[in-house]
Amino acid sequence: MKQTNPMLLIDFYKAVHAEMLPKGITKSVSYFTPRMSRVKRWNEVVMFGLQGFIKEYLVDYFNEYFFFEHRNKAIGTYKTVMDAALGEGAYGLQKIEDLYDLGYLPIEIKALPEGTLVPMHVPMFSIENTHKDFAWLPQALESLISAEMWHPMIAATVGHTYRQIVNKFYEMTCDDNTVKARALGAFDFRGEECLQSAVKAGAGWCLSFLNTATVPTIPYLERNYNCDCTKEPVAFGSPSTEHSVACSNYAIDGDEETLIKRLLTEIYPNTSFSAVLDSYDYWNVVENILPKLKNEIMNHNGCFLVRGDSGDCVDVVTRTVFKLWEEFGGTTNSKGYKVLDPHIKAIYGDSITVQRCEQIYDILEKNGFAASNVALGVGSFSFQCIEEDGVLKPFTRDTFSSCIKATYCEIDGKPYPIFKNPKDGGFKKSQRGLCHVYTGSDGKLTFKDGYTSENLPMNNLLETVFRDGKLVKEQSLQEIRRVLNEGEF
């Protein structure tokens, strides 16, 4: 959508609501809230993506394609589209002209820190106007904010879910210095809805793990989350073959032996790498070819990751570990679990759901092997869907029923708590008035509503991050990782 006038990044009905609001309205406050979870495994969602959205849209995008645009073009483009689609007289143009003349977004956003685990029903951030003439603006931005915010939050929650699984099994079976953040990698780029989705999913994943195949995630995080890949671990990739490499070499030699030997001794003699080995007969490679290359593998200055890519992933990756142990051996760690020789390891990068991840680690543990003997890759399925009780549940905005609802306004100087409470609406009931978010006696986030600007408690955990066109409070990637992972990444 680059180069589209940002005032057009709306549902059509947003173009007419300013004229419908009560006369004399000078203030409107709305809250972004996860209202319910449709996933049994989740009762909290990771707060993430707001800072990136603010920088890319509320600052850069609005400036470049609206406020810094020539007035005739900025106003004319909006008018042309609305005249054609809604009809002249069906909407008001003056509000757009007034906003352009003001020269900035008269908006304040107050938010929880990114990386916070937020329970259902607790507001994650608020949005309100700072200028009395633009009470229509907070809800006018709803469509854009909702469209941009739900996916990075779910991606971050997906990553956190896998990290919890890793934490459990690594703490049980691995030495304490084993790096948990390198246990899994994201292989989802090609299966995401679009480039933007892939980048933001990768960013959410990188709150919990370092490994990703999505290269543009790094510049996105550097632009928006105060990090530098040359000075700190932002994200890591790894050299790996693909089937085109294996098949083209096989066409010449009739087996994988020559390619594997060349990778070990000529191409990557001092670098760890993975090789996909199931183009034809995976178990022939594992059981017959790898033993022939044992000297090359053991003399390789790095780790050779043996990758299957078809069949039952749970069986393939665990059985690979057992086969590699028989041939290459290893050591027993401080917790009594077997660890493969550091020159070789098993990897599986396809079909690793949260359930299969748990199954793999559980099988390894029950057979006396550390979880670190395998590297696992999470594909696009796990970023877009989860299976529960035999039912596939695709992720959408409604996974957490994330919404922005107006709950407070001021009209002719008087405060009015407003709310919705559908008779048959259930979870669609909104907050009422201003909200105070705080930590309850059980250590969990909670809130109370019903306040006005005159009696809202001062120690609100929703703190100003954006005001009048400027980001006023920033978090770094490192800080967000610490928040989510309780200080340990």
CSV table of C-alpha atoms in Angstrom, one decimal:
chain,number,residue,atom,x,y,z
A,1,MET,CA,0.0,0.0,0.0
A,2,LYS,CA,3.0,2.3,-0.2
A,3,GLN,CA,2.2,5.7,-1.8
A,4,THR,CA,-1.5,5.5,-0.9
A,5,ASN,CA,-2.8,8.6,0.9
A,6,PRO,CA,-2.9,7.4,4.6
A,7,MET,CA,-6.3,9.0,5.1
A,8,LEU,CA,-7.6,6.4,2.7
A,9,LEU,CA,-6.4,3.5,4.8
A,10,ILE,CA,-9.8,3.1,6.3
A,11,ASP,CA,-13.1,1.3,6.0
A,12,PHE,CA,-15.5,3.5,4.0
A,13,TYR,CA,-17.7,4.2,6.9
A,14,LYS,CA,-14.9,5.8,8.8
A,15,ALA,CA,-15.2,8.7,6.3
A,16,VAL,CA,-18.6,9.7,7.6
A,17,HIS,CA,-18.4,9.2,11.4
A,18,ALA,CA,-17.0,12.7,12.2
A,19,GLU,CA,-20.3,14.3,11.1
A,20,MET,CA,-22.3,11.7,13.1
A,21,LEU,CA,-20.6,12.3,16.5
A,22,PRO,CA,-22.4,14.6,19.0
A,23,LYS,CA,-21.9,18.3,18.4
A,24,GLY,CA,-19.5,19.8,21.0
A,25,ILE,CA,-17.5,16.6,21.4
A,26,THR,CA,-13.9,17.5,22.2
A,27,LYS,CA,-12.3,14.3,23.4
A,28,SER,CA,-12.6,10.6,22.5
A,29,VAL,CA,-10.7,7.7,24.1
A,30,SER,CA,-10.5,4.2,22.7
A,31,TYR,CA,-8.8,1.0,24.0
A,32,PHE,CA,-7.2,-1.9,22.1
A,33,THR,CA,-8.1,-5.1,24.0
A,34,PRO,CA,-7.9,-8.8,23.5
A,35,ARG,CA,-11.4,-9.8,24.5
A,36,MET,CA,-11.2,-13.6,24.5
A,37,SER,CA,-9.0,-16.4,23.4
A,38,ARG,CA,-10.1,-19.1,20.9
A,39,VAL,CA,-7.0,-21.2,21.7
A,40,LYS,CA,-7.1,-23.3,24.8
A,41,ARG,CA,-3.3,-23.2,25.2
A,42,TRP,CA,-3.3,-19.4,25.4
A,43,ASN,CA,-4.9,-17.1,28.0
A,44,GLU,CA,-2.4,-14.3,27.5
A,45,VAL,CA,-1.1,-12.6,24.4
A,46,VAL,CA,2.3,-10.9,23.9
A,47,MET,CA,2.1,-7.2,23.5
A,48,PHE,CA,4.3,-6.5,20.4
A,49,GLY,CA,4.4,-4.5,17.2
A,50,LEU,CA,3.1,-1.1,18.3
A,51,GLN,CA,6.4,0.7,18.2
A,52,GLY,CA,7.1,-0.6,14.7
A,53,PHE,CA,3.7,0.5,13.6
A,54,ILE,CA,4.0,3.9,15.1
A,55,LYS,CA,7.4,4.5,13.4
A,56,GLU,CA,6.5,3.1,10.0
A,57,TYR,CA,2.9,4.5,9.8
A,58,LEU,CA,2.0,7.2,12.3
A,59,VAL,CA,5.3,9.0,11.8
A,60,ASP,CA,7.0,8.2,8.5
A,61,TYR,CA,4.0,7.2,6.4
A,62,PHE,CA,1.7,10.0,7.5
A,63,ASN,CA,4.5,12.6,7.0
A,64,GLU,CA,5.6,11.4,3.6
A,65,TYR,CA,2.3,10.7,2.0
A,66,PHE,CA,0.1,13.3,3.7
A,67,PHE,CA,1.6,16.1,5.8
A,68,PHE,CA,4.6,16.6,3.6
A,69,GLU,CA,2.6,16.1,0.4
A,70,HIS,CA,1.5,19.0,-1.7
A,71,ARG,CA,-1.8,20.2,-0.3
A,72,ASN,CA,-3.7,19.9,-3.5
A,73,LYS,CA,-2.6,16.3,-3.9
A,74,ALA,CA,-3.2,15.3,-0.3
A,75,ILE,CA,-6.7,16.7,-0.2
A,76,GLY,CA,-7.5,16.0,-3.9
A,77,THR,CA,-6.6,12.3,-3.8
A,78,TYR,CA,-8.9,11.8,-0.8
A,79,LYS,CA,-11.8,13.8,-2.5
A,80,THR,CA,-11.4,11.9,-5.8
A,81,VAL,CA,-11.8,8.5,-4.2
A,82,MET,CA,-14.6,9.5,-1.9
A,83,ASP,CA,-16.6,11.3,-4.6
A,84,ALA,CA,-16.4,8.2,-6.8
A,85,ALA,CA,-17.1,5.6,-4.1
A,86,LEU,CA,-19.5,7.4,-1.7
A,87,GLY,CA,-20.7,10.3,-3.7
A,88,GLU,CA,-20.4,14.1,-3.2
A,89,GLY,CA,-22.1,15.3,-0.1
A,90,ALA,CA,-22.0,11.9,1.6
A,91,TYR,CA,-18.9,12.7,3.6
A,92,GLY,CA,-17.2,15.8,5.1
A,93,LEU,CA,-14.0,17.0,3.6
A,94,GLN,CA,-13.3,19.9,6.0
A,95,LYS,CA,-11.9,17.6,8.7
A,96,ILE,CA,-9.3,16.3,6.3
A,97,GLU,CA,-8.3,19.8,5.3
A,98,ASP,CA,-8.1,20.9,8.9
A,99,LEU,CA,-5.9,17.9,9.8
A,100,TYR,CA,-3.6,18.7,6.9
A,101,ASP,CA,-3.3,22.3,7.9
A,102,LEU,CA,-2.6,21.3,11.5
A,103,GLY,CA,0.5,19.4,10.2
A,104,TYR,CA,0.7,16.5,12.6
A,105,LEU,CA,-1.4,13.7,14.1
A,106,PRO,CA,-3.1,15.1,17.2
A,107,ILE,CA,-3.1,11.7,18.9
A,108,GLU,CA,-1.7,10.3,22.1
A,109,ILE,CA,-1.1,6.6,22.6
A,110,LYS,CA,-0.6,5.1,26.0
A,111,ALA,CA,0.6,1.5,26.1
A,112,LEU,CA,1.9,-1.4,28.2
A,113,PRO,CA,5.6,-2.2,27.6
A,114,GLU,CA,6.2,-4.4,24.6
A,115,GLY,CA,7.0,-7.9,25.6
A,116,THR,CA,4.4,-7.9,28.3
A,117,LEU,CA,2.2,-11.0,28.6
A,118,VAL,CA,-1.3,-9.5,28.6
A,119,PRO,CA,-4.3,-11.5,30.0
A,120,MET,CA,-7.7,-11.5,28.2
A,121,HIS,CA,-9.8,-8.4,28.8
A,122,VAL,CA,-6.9,-6.2,29.9
A,123,PRO,CA,-6.4,-3.1,27.7
A,124,MET,CA,-3.0,-3.1,25.9
A,125,PHE,CA,-3.0,0.5,24.8
A,126,SER,CA,-5.3,3.5,24.5
A,127,ILE,CA,-5.6,6.1,21.8
A,128,GLU,CA,-7.1,9.6,22.2
A,129,ASN,CA,-7.1,13.0,20.5
A,130,THR,CA,-5.0,15.8,21.9
A,131,HIS,CA,-6.7,18.6,20.0
A,132,LYS,CA,-10.4,19.4,20.7
A,133,ASP,CA,-11.3,19.6,17.0
A,134,PHE,CA,-10.2,16.0,16.2
A,135,ALA,CA,-12.3,13.7,18.5
A,136,TRP,CA,-13.2,11.7,15.3
A,137,LEU,CA,-9.6,10.7,14.7
A,138,PRO,CA,-8.9,7.9,17.2
A,139,GLN,CA,-11.6,5.7,15.8
A,140,ALA,CA,-10.8,6.8,12.2
A,141,LEU,CA,-7.4,5.0,12.7
A,142,GLU,CA,-9.1,1.8,14.0
A,143,SER,CA,-9.0,-0.1,10.8
A,144,LEU,CA,-5.3,0.5,10.1
A,145,ILE,CA,-4.2,-0.2,13.6
A,146,SER,CA,-6.2,-3.4,13.9
A,147,ALA,CA,-5.0,-4.7,10.5
A,148,GLU,CA,-1.3,-4.0,11.4
A,149,MET,CA,-1.3,-5.1,15.1
A,150,TRP,CA,-2.9,-8.5,15.5
A,151,HIS,CA,-0.4,-10.5,13.4
A,152,PRO,CA,2.9,-9.5,15.1
A,153,MET,CA,1.2,-10.1,18.5
A,154,ILE,CA,0.2,-13.6,17.5
A,155,ALA,CA,3.6,-14.3,16.0
A,156,ALA,CA,5.3,-13.2,19.2
A,157,THR,CA,2.9,-15.4,21.2
A,158,VAL,CA,3.7,-18.4,18.9
A,159,GLY,CA,7.4,-17.8,19.5
A,160,HIS,CA,6.9,-17.5,23.3
A,161,THR,CA,4.9,-20.8,23.3
A,162,TYR,CA,7.8,-22.6,21.6
A,163,ARG,CA,10.2,-21.0,24.0
A,164,GLN,CA,8.3,-22.3,27.0
A,165,ILE,CA,8.6,-25.8,25.6
A,166,VAL,CA,12.3,-25.3,25.0
A,167,ASN,CA,12.8,-23.9,28.5
A,168,LYS,CA,11.0,-26.9,30.1
A,169,PHE,CA,13.0,-29.6,28.3
A,170,TYR,CA,16.4,-27.8,28.2
A,171,GLU,CA,16.2,-27.2,31.9
A,172,MET,CA,15.4,-30.9,32.4
A,173,THR,CA,18.0,-32.4,30.0
A,174,CYS,CA,20.7,-29.9,29.0
A,175,ASP,CA,23.6,-28.4,30.7
A,176,ASP,CA,22.7,-24.9,32.1
A,177,ASN,CA,25.0,-23.1,29.6
A,178,THR,CA,23.2,-24.5,26.6
A,179,VAL,CA,21.8,-21.7,24.5
A,180,LYS,CA,18.0,-21.9,24.5
A,181,ALA,CA,17.6,-19.1,22.0
A,182,ARG,CA,19.2,-21.2,19.2
A,183,ALA,CA,17.0,-24.3,19.8
A,184,LEU,CA,14.5,-23.5,17.1
A,185,GLY,CA,14.4,-21.4,13.9
A,186,ALA,CA,11.6,-19.9,11.8
A,187,PHE,CA,11.2,-21.2,8.3
A,188,ASP,CA,8.0,-19.4,7.5
A,189,PHE,CA,8.8,-16.7,5.0
A,190,ARG,CA,7.5,-18.4,1.8
A,191,GLY,CA,4.2,-19.4,3.4
A,192,GLU,CA,3.2,-16.1,4.9
A,193,GLU,CA,0.4,-14.0,3.4
A,194,CYS,CA,2.8,-11.4,2.1
A,195,LEU,CA,6.2,-9.9,2.6
A,196,GLN,CA,5.0,-7.6,5.4
A,197,SER,CA,3.4,-10.5,7.2
A,198,ALA,CA,6.6,-12.5,6.9
A,199,VAL,CA,8.8,-9.7,8.3
A,200,LYS,CA,6.6,-8.9,11.2
A,201,ALA,CA,6.1,-12.6,12.0
A,202,GLY,CA,9.9,-12.9,12.0
A,203,ALA,CA,10.2,-10.0,14.3
A,204,GLY,CA,7.8,-11.5,16.8
A,205,TRP,CA,9.6,-14.8,16.6
A,206,CYS,CA,12.9,-13.0,17.4
A,207,LEU,CA,11.6,-12.0,20.8
A,208,SER,CA,12.1,-15.6,21.9
A,209,PHE,CA,14.7,-17.1,19.4
A,210,LEU,CA,17.6,-16.0,17.3
A,211,ASN,CA,17.3,-18.3,14.4
A,212,THR,CA,15.2,-17.3,11.4
A,213,ALA,CA,15.4,-17.7,7.6
A,214,THR,CA,13.7,-14.4,7.0
A,215,VAL,CA,16.5,-12.0,6.2
A,216,PRO,CA,14.4,-8.7,6.0
A,217,THR,CA,13.5,-9.3,9.7
A,218,ILE,CA,16.9,-7.9,10.7
A,219,PRO,CA,16.6,-4.5,9.0
A,220,TYR,CA,13.0,-4.2,10.2
A,221,LEU,CA,14.1,-4.7,13.8
A,222,GLU,CA,17.1,-2.4,13.3
A,223,ARG,CA,14.9,0.4,12.0
A,224,ASN,CA,12.2,0.1,14.6
A,225,TYR,CA,13.6,-1.5,17.7
A,226,ASN,CA,17.0,0.2,18.4
A,227,CYS,CA,19.3,-2.7,17.6
A,228,ASP,CA,22.4,-3.3,15.4
A,229,CYS,CA,23.2,-6.7,14.0
A,230,THR,CA,26.9,-5.8,13.8
A,231,LYS,CA,27.1,-5.1,17.6
A,232,GLU,CA,24.6,-7.6,19.2
A,233,PRO,CA,22.7,-10.8,18.4
A,234,VAL,CA,19.6,-9.7,16.5
A,235,ALA,CA,18.9,-12.8,14.4
A,236,PHE,CA,21.0,-15.5,12.8
A,237,GLY,CA,20.7,-17.5,9.7
A,238,SER,CA,22.7,-20.6,8.7
A,239,PRO,CA,24.1,-22.1,5.5
A,240,SER,CA,22.0,-24.9,4.2
A,241,THR,CA,21.4,-26.9,1.0
A,242,GLU,CA,18.0,-27.3,-0.7
A,243,HIS,CA,16.6,-29.9,-3.0
A,244,SER,CA,17.8,-28.1,-6.2
A,245,VAL,CA,21.4,-28.4,-4.9
A,246,ALA,CA,21.0,-32.1,-3.9
A,247,CYS,CA,19.2,-33.0,-7.1
A,248,SER,CA,21.5,-31.3,-9.5
A,249,ASN,CA,24.5,-32.9,-7.9
A,250,TYR,CA,22.8,-36.3,-7.8
A,251,ALA,CA,22.1,-35.9,-11.5
A,252,ILE,CA,25.9,-36.0,-12.1
A,253,ASP,CA,27.0,-38.5,-9.4
A,254,GLY,CA,24.0,-40.7,-8.8
A,255,ASP,CA,24.3,-40.3,-5.0
A,256,GLU,CA,24.8,-37.7,-2.3
A,257,GLU,CA,28.3,-38.8,-1.2
A,258,THR,CA,30.3,-36.5,-3.5
A,259,LEU,CA,28.2,-33.4,-2.5
A,260,ILE,CA,28.4,-34.0,1.2
A,261,LYS,CA,32.2,-34.6,1.0
A,262,ARG,CA,32.7,-31.4,-0.9
A,263,LEU,CA,30.6,-29.5,1.6
A,264,LEU,CA,32.6,-30.8,4.5
A,265,THR,CA,36.1,-30.4,3.0
A,266,GLU,CA,35.9,-27.7,0.3
A,267,ILE,CA,32.9,-25.4,0.7
A,268,TYR,CA,32.4,-25.2,4.5
A,269,PRO,CA,35.6,-26.7,6.1
A,270,ASN,CA,35.3,-24.2,9.0
A,271,THR,CA,31.6,-23.5,9.1
A,272,SER,CA,28.6,-25.3,10.5
A,273,PHE,CA,25.9,-26.1,7.9
A,274,SER,CA,22.8,-28.3,7.3
A,275,ALA,CA,22.1,-30.5,4.3
A,276,VAL,CA,18.7,-31.7,3.3
A,277,LEU,CA,19.1,-35.4,2.5
A,278,ASP,CA,15.7,-36.9,1.7
A,279,SER,CA,15.6,-36.0,-2.0
A,280,TYR,CA,15.7,-39.7,-2.8
A,281,ASP,CA,16.5,-42.1,0.1
A,282,TYR,CA,17.1,-40.4,3.4
A,283,TRP,CA,17.8,-43.5,5.4
A,284,ASN,CA,20.3,-44.8,2.8
A,285,VAL,CA,22.3,-41.6,3.4
A,286,VAL,CA,22.1,-41.8,7.2
A,287,GLU,CA,22.8,-45.5,7.4
A,288,ASN,CA,25.3,-46.0,4.5
A,289,ILE,CA,26.8,-42.8,3.2
A,290,LEU,CA,27.4,-40.9,6.4
A,291,PRO,CA,29.4,-43.8,7.9
A,292,LYS,CA,31.6,-43.7,4.8
A,293,LEU,CA,32.3,-40.1,5.5
A,294,LYS,CA,33.0,-40.4,9.2
A,295,ASN,CA,36.5,-39.2,9.0
A,296,GLU,CA,35.5,-36.1,7.0
A,297,ILE,CA,32.7,-35.4,9.5
A,298,MET,CA,34.9,-35.8,12.6
A,299,ASN,CA,37.7,-33.7,11.1
A,300,HIS,CA,35.3,-30.9,10.0
A,301,ASN,CA,35.7,-27.7,11.9
A,302,GLY,CA,32.0,-27.2,12.6
A,303,CYS,CA,28.8,-29.0,13.0
A,304,PHE,CA,27.1,-31.0,10.2
A,305,LEU,CA,23.3,-30.9,10.7
A,306,VAL,CA,21.6,-33.9,9.1
A,307,ARG,CA,18.2,-32.9,7.8
A,308,GLY,CA,15.2,-34.9,6.9
A,309,ASP,CA,12.4,-33.1,5.2
A,310,SER,CA,9.6,-35.7,4.6
A,311,GLY,CA,7.8,-38.5,6.4
A,312,ASP,CA,6.7,-38.4,10.1
A,313,CYS,CA,8.9,-35.6,11.5
A,314,VAL,CA,8.7,-36.9,15.1
A,315,ASP,CA,9.9,-40.4,14.0
A,316,VAL,CA,12.4,-39.2,11.5
A,317,VAL,CA,14.3,-36.7,13.7
A,318,THR,CA,14.3,-38.8,16.9
A,319,ARG,CA,15.4,-42.0,15.0
A,320,THR,CA,18.1,-39.9,13.3
A,321,VAL,CA,19.5,-39.0,16.7
A,322,PHE,CA,19.6,-42.6,17.7
A,323,LYS,CA,21.3,-43.6,14.5
A,324,LEU,CA,23.9,-40.8,14.8
A,325,TRP,CA,24.7,-41.8,18.4
A,326,GLU,CA,25.3,-45.4,17.3
A,327,GLU,CA,27.8,-44.3,14.6
A,328,PHE,CA,29.4,-41.1,16.0
A,329,GLY,CA,28.8,-41.3,19.7
A,330,GLY,CA,29.1,-38.4,22.1
A,331,THR,CA,29.2,-37.6,25.8
A,332,THR,CA,26.9,-37.6,28.8
A,333,ASN,CA,26.2,-34.2,30.2
A,334,SER,CA,26.0,-33.0,33.9
A,335,LYS,CA,22.3,-34.0,34.1
A,336,GLY,CA,22.9,-37.5,32.9
A,337,TYR,CA,21.7,-37.2,29.3
A,338,LYS,CA,23.5,-38.2,26.1
A,339,VAL,CA,24.8,-35.4,23.8
A,340,LEU,CA,25.9,-36.2,20.3
A,341,ASP,CA,29.5,-35.5,19.3
A,342,PRO,CA,29.7,-31.7,18.4
A,343,HIS,CA,30.5,-32.5,14.8
A,344,ILE,CA,27.0,-33.8,14.0
A,345,LYS,CA,23.4,-33.1,14.9
A,346,ALA,CA,19.9,-33.8,13.6
A,347,ILE,CA,17.7,-31.1,12.2
A,348,TYR,CA,14.1,-31.0,10.9
A,349,GLY,CA,12.6,-27.9,9.4
A,350,ASP,CA,9.1,-28.9,8.3
A,351,SER,CA,5.8,-29.7,10.1
A,352,ILE,CA,7.1,-28.9,13.6
A,353,THR,CA,3.9,-27.9,15.4
A,354,VAL,CA,3.9,-27.2,19.1
A,355,GLN,CA,2.5,-30.7,19.8
A,356,ARG,CA,5.2,-32.3,17.7
A,357,CYS,CA,7.9,-30.2,19.3
A,358,GLU,CA,6.8,-31.5,22.7
A,359,GLN,CA,6.6,-35.1,21.4
A,360,ILE,CA,10.2,-34.9,19.9
A,361,TYR,CA,11.7,-33.6,23.2
A,362,ASP,CA,9.7,-36.1,25.2
A,363,ILE,CA,10.9,-39.1,23.2
A,364,LEU,CA,14.5,-37.9,23.4
A,365,GLU,CA,14.2,-37.4,27.2
A,366,LYS,CA,12.6,-40.8,27.7
A,367,ASN,CA,15.5,-42.4,25.8
A,368,GLY,CA,18.1,-40.6,27.7
A,369,PHE,CA,19.0,-37.9,25.2
A,370,ALA,CA,19.3,-34.1,25.7
A,371,ALA,CA,16.9,-31.9,23.8
A,372,SER,CA,19.8,-30.0,22.3
A,373,ASN,CA,20.6,-33.0,20.0
A,374,VAL,CA,18.1,-31.6,17.6
A,375,ALA,CA,17.5,-28.3,15.9
A,376,LEU,CA,13.9,-27.7,14.8
A,377,GLY,CA,12.4,-25.4,12.3
A,378,VAL,CA,8.9,-23.9,12.6
A,379,GLY,CA,7.2,-23.2,9.3
A,380,SER,CA,4.3,-21.0,8.2
A,381,PHE,CA,1.6,-23.4,9.5
A,382,SER,CA,2.5,-22.7,13.1
A,383,PHE,CA,2.4,-19.0,12.5
A,384,GLN,CA,-1.0,-19.1,10.9
A,385,CYS,CA,-2.8,-22.0,12.5
A,386,ILE,CA,-2.8,-24.4,15.5
A,387,GLU,CA,-4.4,-27.8,16.0
A,388,GLU,CA,-6.4,-28.5,19.1
A,389,ASP,CA,-8.5,-31.6,19.7
A,390,GLY,CA,-8.2,-32.6,16.1
A,391,VAL,CA,-9.5,-29.2,14.9
A,392,LEU,CA,-7.4,-26.7,12.9
A,393,LYS,CA,-7.8,-23.2,14.2
A,394,PRO,CA,-6.4,-20.6,11.8
A,395,PHE,CA,-5.1,-17.3,13.3
A,396,THR,CA,-7.0,-14.1,12.5
A,397,ARG,CA,-7.8,-10.9,14.4
A,398,ASP,CA,-10.5,-12.9,16.1
A,399,THR,CA,-8.1,-15.4,17.6
A,400,PHE,CA,-8.0,-13.0,20.5
A,401,SER,CA,-11.0,-11.0,19.4
A,402,SER,CA,-8.6,-8.0,19.4
A,403,CYS,CA,-10.5,-4.8,18.9
A,404,ILE,CA,-10.5,-1.0,19.4
A,405,LYS,CA,-13.6,0.4,21.1
A,406,ALA,CA,-14.4,3.9,22.2
A,407,THR,CA,-15.2,4.0,26.0
A,408,TYR,CA,-15.0,7.7,27.0
A,409,CYS,CA,-15.7,11.1,25.5
A,410,GLU,CA,-16.0,14.7,26.6
A,411,ILE,CA,-18.9,16.8,25.2
A,412,ASP,CA,-19.2,20.5,26.0
A,413,GLY,CA,-16.8,20.1,28.8
A,414,LYS,CA,-18.6,17.2,30.5
A,415,PRO,CA,-17.2,13.7,30.9
A,416,TYR,CA,-19.2,10.8,29.5
A,417,PRO,CA,-18.2,7.2,30.1
A,418,ILE,CA,-19.5,5.3,27.1
A,419,PHE,CA,-19.8,1.5,26.4
A,420,LYS,CA,-21.4,-1.2,24.4
A,421,ASN,CA,-23.2,-4.1,26.1
A,422,PRO,CA,-25.1,-6.2,23.5
A,423,LYS,CA,-27.9,-8.2,25.1
A,424,ASP,CA,-26.8,-11.3,23.2
A,425,GLY,CA,-23.2,-10.1,22.7
A,426,GLY,CA,-21.3,-12.1,25.4
A,427,PHE,CA,-17.6,-11.3,24.9
A,428,LYS,CA,-18.4,-8.1,22.9
A,429,LYS,CA,-19.2,-6.1,26.0
A,430,SER,CA,-16.7,-3.2,26.2
A,431,GLN,CA,-15.0,-1.4,29.0
A,432,ARG,CA,-16.8,1.7,30.3
A,433,GLY,CA,-15.0,5.0,30.8
A,434,LEU,CA,-11.3,5.3,31.3
A,435,CYS,CA,-9.3,2.3,32.4
A,436,HIS,CA,-6.6,1.9,35.1
A,437,VAL,CA,-4.3,-1.0,34.4
A,438,TYR,CA,-2.3,-2.3,37.3
A,439,THR,CA,-0.7,-5.4,38.8
A,440,GLY,CA,-3.0,-7.3,41.0
A,441,SER,CA,-2.2,-9.1,44.3
A,442,ASP,CA,-1.6,-12.3,42.4
A,443,GLY,CA,1.1,-10.7,40.3
A,444,LYS,CA,-1.1,-10.7,37.1
A,445,LEU,CA,-2.1,-7.6,35.1
A,446,THR,CA,-5.6,-6.5,35.7
A,447,PHE,CA,-7.7,-3.3,35.3
A,448,LYS,CA,-10.6,-1.3,36.5
A,449,ASP,CA,-12.8,0.9,34.4
A,450,GLY,CA,-15.4,3.5,35.0
A,451,TYR,CA,-13.0,6.4,35.5
A,452,THR,CA,-13.1,9.9,34.1
A,453,SER,CA,-10.1,12.2,33.4
A,454,GLU,CA,-10.7,13.8,36.8
A,455,ASN,CA,-10.4,10.7,38.9
A,456,LEU,CA,-8.2,8.3,36.9
A,457,PRO,CA,-5.4,6.9,39.3
A,458,MET,CA,-1.9,8.2,38.6
A,459,ASN,CA,0.0,4.9,38.7
A,460,ASN,CA,-1.5,3.6,35.4
A,461,LEU,CA,0.7,1.0,33.7
A,462,LEU,CA,-0.5,2.5,30.3
A,463,GLU,CA,2.3,5.1,29.6
A,464,THR,CA,2.5,7.6,26.8
A,465,VAL,CA,4.6,6.3,23.9
A,466,PHE,CA,3.3,8.6,21.1
A,467,ARG,CA,2.0,12.1,21.1
A,468,ASP,CA,1.4,14.8,18.5
A,469,GLY,CA,3.2,13.0,15.6
A,470,LYS,CA,6.2,11.9,17.6
A,471,LEU,CA,7.4,8.8,19.3
A,472,VAL,CA,8.2,9.8,22.9
A,473,LYS,CA,9.1,6.5,24.5
A,474,GLU,CA,11.1,3.7,22.9
A,475,GLN,CA,12.1,0.2,23.7
A,476,SER,CA,15.0,-1.7,22.3
A,477,LEU,CA,14.8,-5.3,21.1
A,478,GLN,CA,17.1,-6.2,24.0
A,479,GLU,CA,14.7,-4.6,26.5
A,480,ILE,CA,11.7,-6.3,25.0
A,481,ARG,CA,13.4,-9.7,25.1
A,482,ARG,CA,14.1,-9.1,28.8
A,483,VAL,CA,10.5,-8.2,29.6
A,484,LEU,CA,9.1,-11.3,27.8
A,485,ASN,CA,11.8,-13.7,29.1
A,486,GLU,CA,11.9,-12.4,32.6
A,487,GLY,CA,15.4,-11.1,32.2
A,488,GLU,CA,16.9,-14.2,30.6
A,489,PHE,CA,17.1,-14.5,26.9
